[in-house]
């Protein structure tokens, strides 16, 4: 039988009816069906109802327009496909136009609908730099109509992202207008708080302007709202204060306000709705990178609070992600937080989350694990190097999400530092092959983190472990990584080689595999790189090689002072004179090892070093401003002088 | 390293971070970095007999900003133990910012502190200032010795019923010049002045070598 065409669907017929009463009822019916019902919403979108509803915006009947706008707002509420459909139907500019209508009901309906649209990232970006559009925004914020001011705030929340945008909004006096809304209705208050946070976030100049408004009364108003009876208002007020606090070192730095913010946010975590979900993210922004606040949070028993939240089942993905990220920040610096975390057995819950179906949760669990595993005490105790932790992490190395892979690599980078020589658990879980695979990734963040993990794994590794990694990785791959386009990858690759050639004398042979391709790469990199860290790691590579046998020492001499080059441009001379004492120290260690006594070739090398001006340079360094450099230079000079000073 | 006693008394272990506003901080010394190994002896002499245990130490963590150091200590020929006994220890670096020469815990009085520190010849030039103000005004950043307290935290490879105690702590003096370590064990319930003497080891190398890791 023939398939019914779209035009034969009854609801679409009624939506397109020329009879206003029929059309009105049809639109209202659609609106009533889709409110709070995502499934119905998607059904009507597929049916093509949105363009038909949007067409009614052009009608002359205000009641019809109001119903149409309300339905469009419902379509756009919380559903990106709905927003897309509304925009595709050309409704957006019509709704903007309706804001100037004479009929108050029409204006209200259009404003509410637009507010819904602006809650989506798909809404068109508002151009604050156009005088005309800025004036329009200001007129919205100045309006007596709550829906219009709410729309104005919503536009700011949606589109104010850059410092330039923040600055021009400040210049236009938007901060002052938003502040005046703090005394208004609940929804206006919340919209004002949220838009204020958008303008001042990470912007010290905007923060200063805001703090000075009305002689500080604006800031005081926000602070008072942290005691509001509505959880969402309290959360938004906290976010504003956190932005002020994070953007400057002179506002809101007293311990009283810090403690208060910690306790308010911990309490808001109990909210079972969206506020509770977002409170943990606010908590993270409050304590991230701030040891003193992490201490306050620890003393407020935050670890136990998060642990209790995790014990409730089920925890939906957004909340789970937020809690793990908050725990990650909490445990990022303080050992007492990590101890509390581990003694409360939170680790088991994090490990379980490594296999969560939501990629954001998996990523957050890895980030949390990375923070906790910064505890050397617990790394040394083998707390993390076991199958229960390692196997799921290794599985994540082939996750479909790059964010998950990078986060897993970060956790693995720490966990492999267990101070045991064999790393057998990691090897048995198939981790080495996965890491080596990722060192060849097109994504530089994956390459960097994979090399970083290998570098840490090879630290104090035994011969068997090193051999296993070396065979899998190959000398030519290591040479490629040393010459990687990313300097950070170069640095970690050199540190990896440094660890490979440490240990027993046999380990030095790794640098000479495949005709010395690794050593060649090291030499090329040292000649051309200007990055201090690369110089440091490179010098320690050469220093470690120079602590090997006679052949190894001569190879280093050849690399430092090639026959065919003008030595006055030697990178080694520059390193010995570097402004960075770490590089000077590393360079002197090379000399110490080249001139180590009880080696048959030491005398010959000293003669050469003298002819290249290195000995006279060392003599100057015995009075270096850095103690470590000074002591190493004296050690080197002492060795040199045992062979006489000509 | 663990010390043999008949009773096992656990001393309270707390981590106090003094907030002195001293200007000095410990300059780094490459011989005291992570991965560095030391070996030597601890003399456990008593009135009955002289006894020395072979000891190996490995540095595992170093955070100069917070005056923190940690590692393992392995004792090789411990009586009553079938295998080497390994303990994990944490160290406080006397930098007059995070920690001073005065211990203030672990049953060590200021007199105990002065008595033990004074056993290190390199402490002599500092004695007057330490007695005057606890050493707060000292600038140790260019002094070629690093003073530390090492406190063992747990047994790595044996149970707590092994008949040994880790109740005390070590006063440590590290020479930045040659990487040698001198130390004295302090525990009110143990033999006094058990001496620890360690030298930097190079794993059979013809020179010095250095590994490194970097936590994320």
PDB file of C-alpha atoms in Angstrom, chain A residues 291 335 370-371 373-381 409-410 413-414 417-419 449 452-453 455-456 458-460 491-492 495 498-499 501-505 507-508 537 540 543-549 553 582 585 589 592-593 596-599 624-628 630-632 635 639, chain B residues 13 15 17 26-37 58-63 65-66 68-72 86-90 98 140-146 151-156 174-179 200 202-216:
ATOM      1  CA  UNK A 291      47.354  24.032  49.043  1.00  0.00           C
ATOM      2  CA  UNK A 335      49.751  13.695  51.616  1.00  0.00           C
ATOM      3  CA  UNK A 370      46.767  10.186  39.110  1.00  0.00           C
ATOM      4  CA  UNK A 371      46.453  12.626  42.013  1.00  0.00           C
ATOM      5  CA  UNK A 373      49.250   8.084  43.222  1.00  0.00           C
ATOM      6  CA  UNK A 374      51.523  11.077  43.709  1.00  0.00           C
ATOM      7  CA  UNK A 375      52.093   9.635  47.169  1.00  0.00           C
ATOM      8  CA  UNK A 376      55.634   8.295  47.146  1.00  0.00           C
ATOM      9  CA  UNK A 377      55.007   6.568  50.451  1.00  0.00           C
ATOM     10  CA  UNK A 378      52.183   4.569  48.937  1.00  0.00           C
ATOM     11  CA  UNK A 379      53.894   4.045  45.597  1.00  0.00           C
ATOM     12  CA  UNK A 380      56.808   2.562  47.510  1.00  0.00           C
ATOM     13  CA  UNK A 381      54.436   0.326  49.450  1.00  0.00           C
ATOM     14  CA  UNK A 409      48.527   7.589  30.680  1.00  0.00           C
ATOM     15  CA  UNK A 410      48.831  10.220  33.400  1.00  0.00           C
ATOM     16  CA  UNK A 413      53.015   7.502  34.591  1.00  0.00           C
ATOM     17  CA  UNK A 414      52.815   7.653  38.373  1.00  0.00           C
ATOM     18  CA  UNK A 417      57.104   4.452  39.746  1.00  0.00           C
ATOM     19  CA  UNK A 418      56.921   1.699  42.333  1.00  0.00           C
ATOM     20  CA  UNK A 419      60.677   1.568  43.006  1.00  0.00           C
ATOM     21  CA  UNK A 449      52.195  10.993  27.872  1.00  0.00           C
ATOM     22  CA  UNK A 452      56.485  10.015  29.919  1.00  0.00           C
ATOM     23  CA  UNK A 453      55.043   6.771  31.254  1.00  0.00           C
ATOM     24  CA  UNK A 455      60.444   7.152  31.105  1.00  0.00           C
ATOM     25  CA  UNK A 456      59.047   6.624  34.590  1.00  0.00           C
ATOM     26  CA  UNK A 458      62.451   2.576  33.128  1.00  0.00           C
ATOM     27  CA  UNK A 459      63.517   4.467  36.269  1.00  0.00           C
ATOM     28  CA  UNK A 460      65.585   1.962  38.291  1.00  0.00           C
ATOM     29  CA  UNK A 491      62.528  16.188  26.584  1.00  0.00           C
ATOM     30  CA  UNK A 492      60.748  13.086  27.860  1.00  0.00           C
ATOM     31  CA  UNK A 495      64.890  11.439  29.968  1.00  0.00           C
ATOM     32  CA  UNK A 498      68.922   8.721  30.378  1.00  0.00           C
ATOM     33  CA  UNK A 499      67.123   6.112  32.469  1.00  0.00           C
ATOM     34  CA  UNK A 501      71.642   4.016  30.138  1.00  0.00           C
ATOM     35  CA  UNK A 502      71.740   4.222  33.937  1.00  0.00           C
ATOM     36  CA  UNK A 503      72.222   1.163  36.129  1.00  0.00           C
ATOM     37  CA  UNK A 504      74.854  -1.453  35.452  1.00  0.00           C
ATOM     38  CA  UNK A 505      77.527  -0.776  32.834  1.00  0.00           C
ATOM     39  CA  UNK A 507      72.848  -0.692  30.205  1.00  0.00           C
ATOM     40  CA  UNK A 508      75.002   1.886  28.427  1.00  0.00           C
ATOM     41  CA  UNK A 537      68.346  15.740  30.054  1.00  0.00           C
ATOM     42  CA  UNK A 540      72.669  13.522  31.866  1.00  0.00           C
ATOM     43  CA  UNK A 543      77.080  11.833  31.677  1.00  0.00           C
ATOM     44  CA  UNK A 544      75.578   8.400  32.256  1.00  0.00           C
ATOM     45  CA  UNK A 545      77.184   7.053  29.085  1.00  0.00           C
ATOM     46  CA  UNK A 546      80.495   8.597  30.150  1.00  0.00           C
ATOM     47  CA  UNK A 547      80.305   6.630  33.397  1.00  0.00           C
ATOM     48  CA  UNK A 548      80.605   3.422  31.387  1.00  0.00           C
ATOM     49  CA  UNK A 549      83.730   1.848  29.961  1.00  0.00           C
ATOM     50  CA  UNK A 553      83.764   7.621  27.294  1.00  0.00           C
ATOM     51  CA  UNK A 582      70.876  22.813  36.729  1.00  0.00           C
ATOM     52  CA  UNK A 585      75.665  21.079  37.053  1.00  0.00           C
ATOM     53  CA  UNK A 589      79.055  15.885  35.652  1.00  0.00           C
ATOM     54  CA  UNK A 592      83.702  14.506  36.038  1.00  0.00           C
ATOM     55  CA  UNK A 593      82.923  11.195  34.369  1.00  0.00           C
ATOM     56  CA  UNK A 596      87.297   9.822  36.262  1.00  0.00           C
ATOM     57  CA  UNK A 597      90.618   8.464  37.501  1.00  0.00           C
ATOM     58  CA  UNK A 598      91.673   4.815  37.281  1.00  0.00           C
ATOM     59  CA  UNK A 599      90.726   4.775  33.626  1.00  0.00           C
ATOM     60  CA  UNK A 624      80.252  29.319  40.926  1.00  0.00           C
ATOM     61  CA  UNK A 625      77.349  30.959  42.764  1.00  0.00           C
ATOM     62  CA  UNK A 626      75.544  27.626  42.935  1.00  0.00           C
ATOM     63  CA  UNK A 627      76.914  25.230  45.531  1.00  0.00           C
ATOM     64  CA  UNK A 628      76.196  22.101  43.506  1.00  0.00           C
ATOM     65  CA  UNK A 630      80.914  24.644  42.618  1.00  0.00           C
ATOM     66  CA  UNK A 631      81.365  21.290  44.327  1.00  0.00           C
ATOM     67  CA  UNK A 632      81.195  19.338  41.056  1.00  0.00           C
ATOM     68  CA  UNK A 635      85.640  17.437  42.015  1.00  0.00           C
ATOM     69  CA  UNK A 639      90.664  14.713  39.161  1.00  0.00           C
TER      70      UNK A 639
ATOM     71  CA  UNK B  13      54.528  10.181  64.272  1.00  0.00           C
ATOM     72  CA  UNK B  15      54.347  15.851  60.471  1.00  0.00           C
ATOM     73  CA  UNK B  17      55.465  22.068  59.004  1.00  0.00           C
ATOM     74  CA  UNK B  26      67.968  24.145  50.803  1.00  0.00           C
ATOM     75  CA  UNK B  27      69.819  24.329  47.530  1.00  0.00           C
ATOM     76  CA  UNK B  28      69.615  21.165  45.535  1.00  0.00           C
ATOM     77  CA  UNK B  29      72.466  18.701  45.532  1.00  0.00           C
ATOM     78  CA  UNK B  30      72.588  16.228  42.677  1.00  0.00           C
ATOM     79  CA  UNK B  31      74.035  13.500  44.898  1.00  0.00           C
ATOM     80  CA  UNK B  32      70.922  13.634  47.094  1.00  0.00           C
ATOM     81  CA  UNK B  33      68.376  13.213  44.329  1.00  0.00           C
ATOM     82  CA  UNK B  34      65.869  10.474  43.629  1.00  0.00           C
ATOM     83  CA  UNK B  35      67.413   7.203  42.605  1.00  0.00           C
ATOM     84  CA  UNK B  36      70.680   7.826  44.427  1.00  0.00           C
ATOM     85  CA  UNK B  37      71.965   4.857  46.413  1.00  0.00           C
ATOM     86  CA  UNK B  58      67.933   4.418  48.270  1.00  0.00           C
ATOM     87  CA  UNK B  59      66.424   7.889  47.854  1.00  0.00           C
ATOM     88  CA  UNK B  60      62.919   7.633  46.403  1.00  0.00           C
ATOM     89  CA  UNK B  61      61.406  11.074  46.766  1.00  0.00           C
ATOM     90  CA  UNK B  62      62.702  14.587  47.231  1.00  0.00           C
ATOM     91  CA  UNK B  63      60.715  17.803  47.670  1.00  0.00           C
ATOM     92  CA  UNK B  65      60.299  23.181  48.738  1.00  0.00           C
ATOM     93  CA  UNK B  66      58.678  21.338  51.623  1.00  0.00           C
ATOM     94  CA  UNK B  68      60.852  16.479  52.457  1.00  0.00           C
ATOM     95  CA  UNK B  69      62.889  13.442  51.531  1.00  0.00           C
ATOM     96  CA  UNK B  70      62.045   9.765  51.627  1.00  0.00           C
ATOM     97  CA  UNK B  71      63.450   6.396  50.708  1.00  0.00           C
ATOM     98  CA  UNK B  72      64.160   2.881  51.826  1.00  0.00           C
ATOM     99  CA  UNK B  86      63.720  -3.176  54.393  1.00  0.00           C
ATOM    100  CA  UNK B  87      62.010  -0.144  55.885  1.00  0.00           C
ATOM    101  CA  UNK B  88      60.539   2.970  54.340  1.00  0.00           C
ATOM    102  CA  UNK B  89      61.607   6.249  55.959  1.00  0.00           C
ATOM    103  CA  UNK B  90      60.652   9.881  55.597  1.00  0.00           C
ATOM    104  CA  UNK B  98      60.103  23.992  57.050  1.00  0.00           C
ATOM    105  CA  UNK B 140      72.211  27.142  55.076  1.00  0.00           C
ATOM    106  CA  UNK B 141      71.679  27.492  51.351  1.00  0.00           C
ATOM    107  CA  UNK B 142      75.390  27.593  50.594  1.00  0.00           C
ATOM    108  CA  UNK B 143      76.546  25.339  53.388  1.00  0.00           C
ATOM    109  CA  UNK B 144      78.037  22.142  51.915  1.00  0.00           C
ATOM    110  CA  UNK B 145      76.235  19.917  54.418  1.00  0.00           C
ATOM    111  CA  UNK B 146      72.556  19.049  54.703  1.00  0.00           C
ATOM    112  CA  UNK B 151      62.002   8.580  60.612  1.00  0.00           C
ATOM    113  CA  UNK B 152      61.210   5.042  59.569  1.00  0.00           C
ATOM    114  CA  UNK B 153      57.531   4.622  58.752  1.00  0.00           C
ATOM    115  CA  UNK B 154      56.909   0.961  58.001  1.00  0.00           C
ATOM    116  CA  UNK B 155      58.511  -2.369  57.213  1.00  0.00           C
ATOM    117  CA  UNK B 156      58.469  -3.040  53.501  1.00  0.00           C
ATOM    118  CA  UNK B 174      74.896  14.610  54.453  1.00  0.00           C
ATOM    119  CA  UNK B 175      78.035  15.903  52.776  1.00  0.00           C
ATOM    120  CA  UNK B 176      77.264  17.646  49.502  1.00  0.00           C
ATOM    121  CA  UNK B 177      80.909  17.342  48.474  1.00  0.00           C
ATOM    122  CA  UNK B 178      81.238  13.589  48.274  1.00  0.00           C
ATOM    123  CA  UNK B 179      77.739  12.307  48.998  1.00  0.00           C
ATOM    124  CA  UNK B 200      77.450   7.078  47.669  1.00  0.00           C
ATOM    125  CA  UNK B 202      77.803   3.916  41.657  1.00  0.00           C
ATOM    126  CA  UNK B 203      76.649   0.421  40.773  1.00  0.00           C
ATOM    127  CA  UNK B 204      80.008  -0.627  39.364  1.00  0.00           C
ATOM    128  CA  UNK B 205      80.196   2.409  37.122  1.00  0.00           C
ATOM    129  CA  UNK B 206      83.343   4.279  36.223  1.00  0.00           C
ATOM    130  CA  UNK B 207      81.864   7.560  37.357  1.00  0.00           C
ATOM    131  CA  UNK B 208      78.561   8.912  38.632  1.00  0.00           C
ATOM    132  CA  UNK B 209      75.216   8.254  36.976  1.00  0.00           C
ATOM    133  CA  UNK B 210      71.732   9.625  37.553  1.00  0.00           C
ATOM    134  CA  UNK B 211      68.210   8.448  36.793  1.00  0.00           C
ATOM    135  CA  UNK B 212      65.055  10.474  37.208  1.00  0.00           C
ATOM    136  CA  UNK B 213      61.302  10.216  37.192  1.00  0.00           C
ATOM    137  CA  UNK B 214      58.636  12.897  37.133  1.00  0.00           C
ATOM    138  CA  UNK B 215      55.226  12.350  38.679  1.00  0.00           C
ATOM    139  CA  UNK B 216      52.300  13.907  36.853  1.00  0.00           C
TER     140      UNK B 216
END
